[in-house]
mmCIF file with all atom_site columns, C-alpha atoms in Angstrom:
data_model
loop_
_atom_site.group_PDB
_atom_site.id
_atom_site.type_symbol
_atom_site.label_atom_id
_atom_site.label_alt_id
_atom_site.label_comp_id
_atom_site.label_asym_id
_atom_site.label_entity_id
_atom_site.label_seq_id
_atom_site.pdbx_PDB_ins_code
_atom_site.Cartn_x
_atom_site.Cartn_y
_atom_site.Cartn_z
_atom_site.occupancy
_atom_site.B_iso_or_equiv
_atom_site.pdbx_formal_charge
_atom_site.auth_seq_id
_atom_site.auth_comp_id
_atom_site.auth_asym_id
_atom_site.auth_atom_id
_atom_site.pdbx_PDB_model_num
ATOM 1  C CA . UNK A 1 1  ? 48.945 3.194  -0.796 1.00 0.00 ? 47  UNK A CA 1
ATOM 2  C CA . UNK A 1 2  ? 46.652 4.133  2.111  1.00 0.00 ? 48  UNK A CA 1
ATOM 3  C CA . UNK A 1 3  ? 46.068 0.311  1.847  1.00 0.00 ? 49  UNK A CA 1
ATOM 4  C CA . UNK A 1 4  ? 49.721 0.052  2.562  1.00 0.00 ? 50  UNK A CA 1
ATOM 5  C CA . UNK A 1 5  ? 50.426 2.014  5.525  1.00 0.00 ? 51  UNK A CA 1
ATOM 6  C CA . UNK A 1 6  ? 47.458 -0.057 6.666  1.00 0.00 ? 52  UNK A CA 1
ATOM 7  C CA . UNK A 1 7  ? 48.937 -2.896 6.720  1.00 0.00 ? 53  UNK A CA 1
ATOM 8  C CA . UNK A 1 8  ? 52.433 -2.586 7.834  1.00 0.00 ? 54  UNK A CA 1
ATOM 9  C CA . UNK A 1 9  ? 51.241 -0.660 10.929 1.00 0.00 ? 55  UNK A CA 1
ATOM 10 C CA . UNK A 1 10 ? 49.385 -4.327 11.657 1.00 0.00 ? 56  UNK A CA 1
ATOM 11 C CA . UNK A 1 11 ? 52.083 -6.466 11.163 1.00 0.00 ? 57  UNK A CA 1
ATOM 12 C CA . UNK A 1 12 ? 54.380 -5.091 12.415 1.00 0.00 ? 58  UNK A CA 1
ATOM 13 C CA . UNK A 1 13 ? 53.386 -4.913 15.335 1.00 0.00 ? 59  UNK A CA 1
ATOM 14 C CA . UNK A 1 14 ? 50.408 -6.854 16.058 1.00 0.00 ? 60  UNK A CA 1
ATOM 15 C CA . UNK A 1 15 ? 53.247 -9.315 16.288 1.00 0.00 ? 61  UNK A CA 1
ATOM 16 C CA . UNK A 1 16 ? 55.434 -7.077 18.660 1.00 0.00 ? 62  UNK A CA 1
ATOM 17 C CA . UNK A 1 17 ? 53.026 -5.134 21.121 1.00 0.00 ? 63  UNK A CA 1
ATOM 18 C CA . UNK A 1 18 ? 54.841 -4.309 24.625 1.00 0.00 ? 64  UNK A CA 1
ATOM 19 C CA . UNK A 1 19 ? 53.936 -6.109 27.719 1.00 0.00 ? 65  UNK A CA 1
ATOM 20 C CA . UNK A 1 20 ? 50.223 -4.682 28.569 1.00 0.00 ? 66  UNK A CA 1
ATOM 21 C CA . UNK A 1 21 ? 48.371 -4.321 25.060 1.00 0.00 ? 67  UNK A CA 1
ATOM 22 C CA . UNK A 1 22 ? 46.505 -5.898 23.320 1.00 0.00 ? 68  UNK A CA 1
ATOM 23 C CA . UNK A 1 23 ? 44.894 -5.388 19.759 1.00 0.00 ? 69  UNK A CA 1
ATOM 24 C CA . UNK A 1 24 ? 40.788 -6.616 20.284 1.00 0.00 ? 70  UNK A CA 1
ATOM 25 C CA . UNK A 1 25 ? 38.478 -5.899 17.426 1.00 0.00 ? 71  UNK A CA 1
ATOM 26 C CA . UNK A 1 26 ? 38.645 -3.830 14.335 1.00 0.00 ? 72  UNK A CA 1
ATOM 27 C CA . UNK A 1 27 ? 35.060 -2.192 12.297 1.00 0.00 ? 73  UNK A CA 1
ATOM 28 C CA . UNK A 1 28 ? 34.363 -0.204 9.227  1.00 0.00 ? 74  UNK A CA 1
ATOM 29 C CA . UNK A 1 29 ? 32.109 1.121  8.094  1.00 0.00 ? 75  UNK A CA 1
ATOM 30 C CA . UNK A 1 30 ? 31.252 4.866  5.904  1.00 0.00 ? 76  UNK A CA 1
ATOM 31 C CA . UNK A 1 31 ? 31.514 7.046  8.782  1.00 0.00 ? 77  UNK A CA 1
ATOM 32 C CA . UNK A 1 32 ? 35.368 5.148  9.754  1.00 0.00 ? 78  UNK A CA 1
ATOM 33 C CA . UNK A 1 33 ? 37.218 3.079  10.994 1.00 0.00 ? 79  UNK A CA 1
ATOM 34 C CA . UNK A 1 34 ? 37.617 1.739  14.693 1.00 0.00 ? 80  UNK A CA 1
ATOM 35 C CA . UNK A 1 35 ? 39.302 -0.335 17.321 1.00 0.00 ? 81  UNK A CA 1
ATOM 36 C CA . UNK A 1 36 ? 39.504 -1.489 20.700 1.00 0.00 ? 82  UNK A CA 1
ATOM 37 C CA . UNK A 1 37 ? 42.442 -1.824 21.574 1.00 0.00 ? 83  UNK A CA 1
ATOM 38 C CA . UNK A 1 38 ? 43.008 -2.906 25.813 1.00 0.00 ? 84  UNK A CA 1
ATOM 39 C CA . UNK A 1 39 ? 46.039 -0.956 27.817 1.00 0.00 ? 85  UNK A CA 1
ATOM 40 C CA . UNK A 1 40 ? 47.273 0.262  30.763 1.00 0.00 ? 86  UNK A CA 1
ATOM 41 C CA . UNK A 1 41 ? 47.290 3.394  30.319 1.00 0.00 ? 87  UNK A CA 1
ATOM 42 C CA . UNK A 1 42 ? 46.496 6.212  27.535 1.00 0.00 ? 88  UNK A CA 1
ATOM 43 C CA . UNK A 1 43 ? 49.924 7.471  26.914 1.00 0.00 ? 89  UNK A CA 1
ATOM 44 C CA . UNK A 1 44 ? 50.855 4.188  26.395 1.00 0.00 ? 90  UNK A CA 1
ATOM 45 C CA . UNK A 1 45 ? 48.626 3.532  23.178 1.00 0.00 ? 91  UNK A CA 1
ATOM 46 C CA . UNK A 1 46 ? 49.771 7.458  21.622 1.00 0.00 ? 92  UNK A CA 1
ATOM 47 C CA . UNK A 1 47 ? 53.399 6.282  22.162 1.00 0.00 ? 93  UNK A CA 1
ATOM 48 C CA . UNK A 1 48 ? 52.189 3.273  19.353 1.00 0.00 ? 94  UNK A CA 1
ATOM 49 C CA . UNK A 1 49 ? 50.097 5.702  17.448 1.00 0.00 ? 95  UNK A CA 1
ATOM 50 C CA . UNK A 1 50 ? 52.778 7.923  16.857 1.00 0.00 ? 96  UNK A CA 1
ATOM 51 C CA . UNK A 1 51 ? 54.606 5.641  14.882 1.00 0.00 ? 97  UNK A CA 1
ATOM 52 C CA . UNK A 1 52 ? 52.415 5.646  12.517 1.00 0.00 ? 98  UNK A CA 1
ATOM 53 C CA . UNK A 1 53 ? 51.023 8.404  11.383 1.00 0.00 ? 99  UNK A CA 1
ATOM 54 C CA . UNK A 1 54 ? 48.748 7.762  8.438  1.00 0.00 ? 100 UNK A CA 1
ATOM 55 C CA . UNK A 1 55 ? 47.309 5.434  11.764 1.00 0.00 ? 101 UNK A CA 1
ATOM 56 C CA . UNK A 1 56 ? 47.683 7.852  13.970 1.00 0.00 ? 102 UNK A CA 1
ATOM 57 C CA . UNK A 1 57 ? 47.133 11.584 11.527 1.00 0.00 ? 103 UNK A CA 1
ATOM 58 C CA . UNK A 1 58 ? 42.355 10.996 12.959 1.00 0.00 ? 104 UNK A CA 1
ATOM 59 C CA . UNK A 1 59 ? 42.644 9.530  15.372 1.00 0.00 ? 105 UNK A CA 1
ATOM 60 C CA . UNK A 1 60 ? 40.951 9.912  18.534 1.00 0.00 ? 106 UNK A CA 1
ATOM 61 C CA . UNK A 1 61 ? 41.207 7.969  21.775 1.00 0.00 ? 107 UNK A CA 1
ATOM 62 C CA . UNK A 1 62 ? 38.364 7.023  23.595 1.00 0.00 ? 108 UNK A CA 1
ATOM 63 C CA . UNK A 1 63 ? 39.145 5.422  26.927 1.00 0.00 ? 109 UNK A CA 1
ATOM 64 C CA . UNK A 1 64 ? 35.982 2.937  28.489 1.00 0.00 ? 110 UNK A CA 1
ATOM 65 C CA . UNK A 1 65 ? 35.970 3.275  32.503 1.00 0.00 ? 111 UNK A CA 1
ATOM 66 C CA . UNK A 1 66 ? 32.894 1.228  31.880 1.00 0.00 ? 112 UNK A CA 1
ATOM 67 C CA . UNK A 1 67 ? 31.548 -1.394 30.429 1.00 0.00 ? 113 UNK A CA 1
ATOM 68 C CA . UNK A 1 68 ? 27.493 -1.113 31.323 1.00 0.00 ? 114 UNK A CA 1
ATOM 69 C CA . UNK A 1 69 ? 25.512 1.420  32.069 1.00 0.00 ? 115 UNK A CA 1
ATOM 70 C CA . UNK A 1 70 ? 27.392 2.941  28.405 1.00 0.00 ? 116 UNK A CA 1
ATOM 71 C CA . UNK A 1 71 ? 29.253 5.791  28.552 1.00 0.00 ? 117 UNK A CA 1
ATOM 72 C CA . UNK A 1 72 ? 27.987 8.984  26.284 1.00 0.00 ? 118 UNK A CA 1
ATOM 73 C CA . UNK A 1 73 ? 30.402 8.989  23.621 1.00 0.00 ? 119 UNK A CA 1
ATOM 74 C CA . UNK A 1 74 ? 29.570 5.098  23.422 1.00 0.00 ? 120 UNK A CA 1
ATOM 75 C CA . UNK A 1 75 ? 26.014 6.135  23.049 1.00 0.00 ? 121 UNK A CA 1
ATOM 76 C CA . UNK A 1 76 ? 26.297 9.108  20.595 1.00 0.00 ? 122 UNK A CA 1
ATOM 77 C CA . UNK A 1 77 ? 29.452 6.910  18.174 1.00 0.00 ? 123 UNK A CA 1
ATOM 78 C CA . UNK A 1 78 ? 26.027 3.738  18.204 1.00 0.00 ? 124 UNK A CA 1
ATOM 79 C CA . UNK A 1 79 ? 23.642 6.542  17.429 1.00 0.00 ? 125 UNK A CA 1
ATOM 80 C CA . UNK A 1 80 ? 25.713 8.569  14.663 1.00 0.00 ? 126 UNK A CA 1
ATOM 81 C CA . UNK A 1 81 ? 25.987 4.417  13.588 1.00 0.00 ? 127 UNK A CA 1
ATOM 82 C CA . UNK A 1 82 ? 22.518 3.984  13.131 1.00 0.00 ? 128 UNK A CA 1
ATOM 83 C CA . UNK A 1 83 ? 21.160 7.095  11.760 1.00 0.00 ? 129 UNK A CA 1
ATOM 84 C CA . UNK A 1 84 ? 24.305 6.502  9.209  1.00 0.00 ? 130 UNK A CA 1
ATOM 85 C CA . UNK A 1 85 ? 22.778 2.721  7.956  1.00 0.00 ? 131 UNK A CA 1
ATOM 86 C CA . UNK A 1 86 ? 19.366 4.307  7.957  1.00 0.00 ? 132 UNK A CA 1
ATOM 87 C CA . UNK A 1 87 ? 20.046 7.237  5.213  1.00 0.00 ? 133 UNK A CA 1
ATOM 88 C CA . UNK A 1 88 ? 21.319 4.843  3.298  1.00 0.00 ? 134 UNK A CA 1
ATOM 89 C CA . UNK A 1 89 ? 18.399 2.251  3.662  1.00 0.00 ? 135 UNK A CA 1
ATOM 90 C CA . UNK A 1 90 ? 16.013 5.530  3.629  1.00 0.00 ? 136 UNK A CA 1
ATOM 91 C CA . UNK A 1 91 ? 17.961 6.652  -0.033 1.00 0.00 ? 137 UNK A CA 1
ATOM 92 C CA . UNK A 1 92 ? 17.867 2.566  -1.416 1.00 0.00 ? 138 UNK A CA 1
ATOM 93 C CA . UNK A 1 93 ? 13.964 2.516  -0.539 1.00 0.00 ? 139 UNK A CA 1
ATOM 94 C CA . UNK A 1 94 ? 12.345 5.506  -2.721 1.00 0.00 ? 140 UNK A CA 1
ATOM 95 C CA . UNK A 1 95 ? 15.216 4.581  -5.472 1.00 0.00 ? 141 UNK A CA 1
ATOM 96 C CA . UNK A 1 96 ? 13.603 0.528  -5.448 1.00 0.00 ? 142 UNK A CA 1
#
């Protein structure tokens, strides 16, 4: 059921995005799903996500205002991802 709602979101919205809004990428892993959007402002994205409660229920919008050096939020998230990958590696190494 959840996958149907996600599919509904992407198929309906990606075809009819407002001016200035662009879907760039989507990443899924064990710590969550991340999507990257380009929009004129934060309010535009919030308005889009309100129409699909399953998508906005746990959504957090983080504005990226610079690409280098990386923001603190980006660095913390990358360390979380690296840590989860490392823990999975250690777990499977112990089982091996």
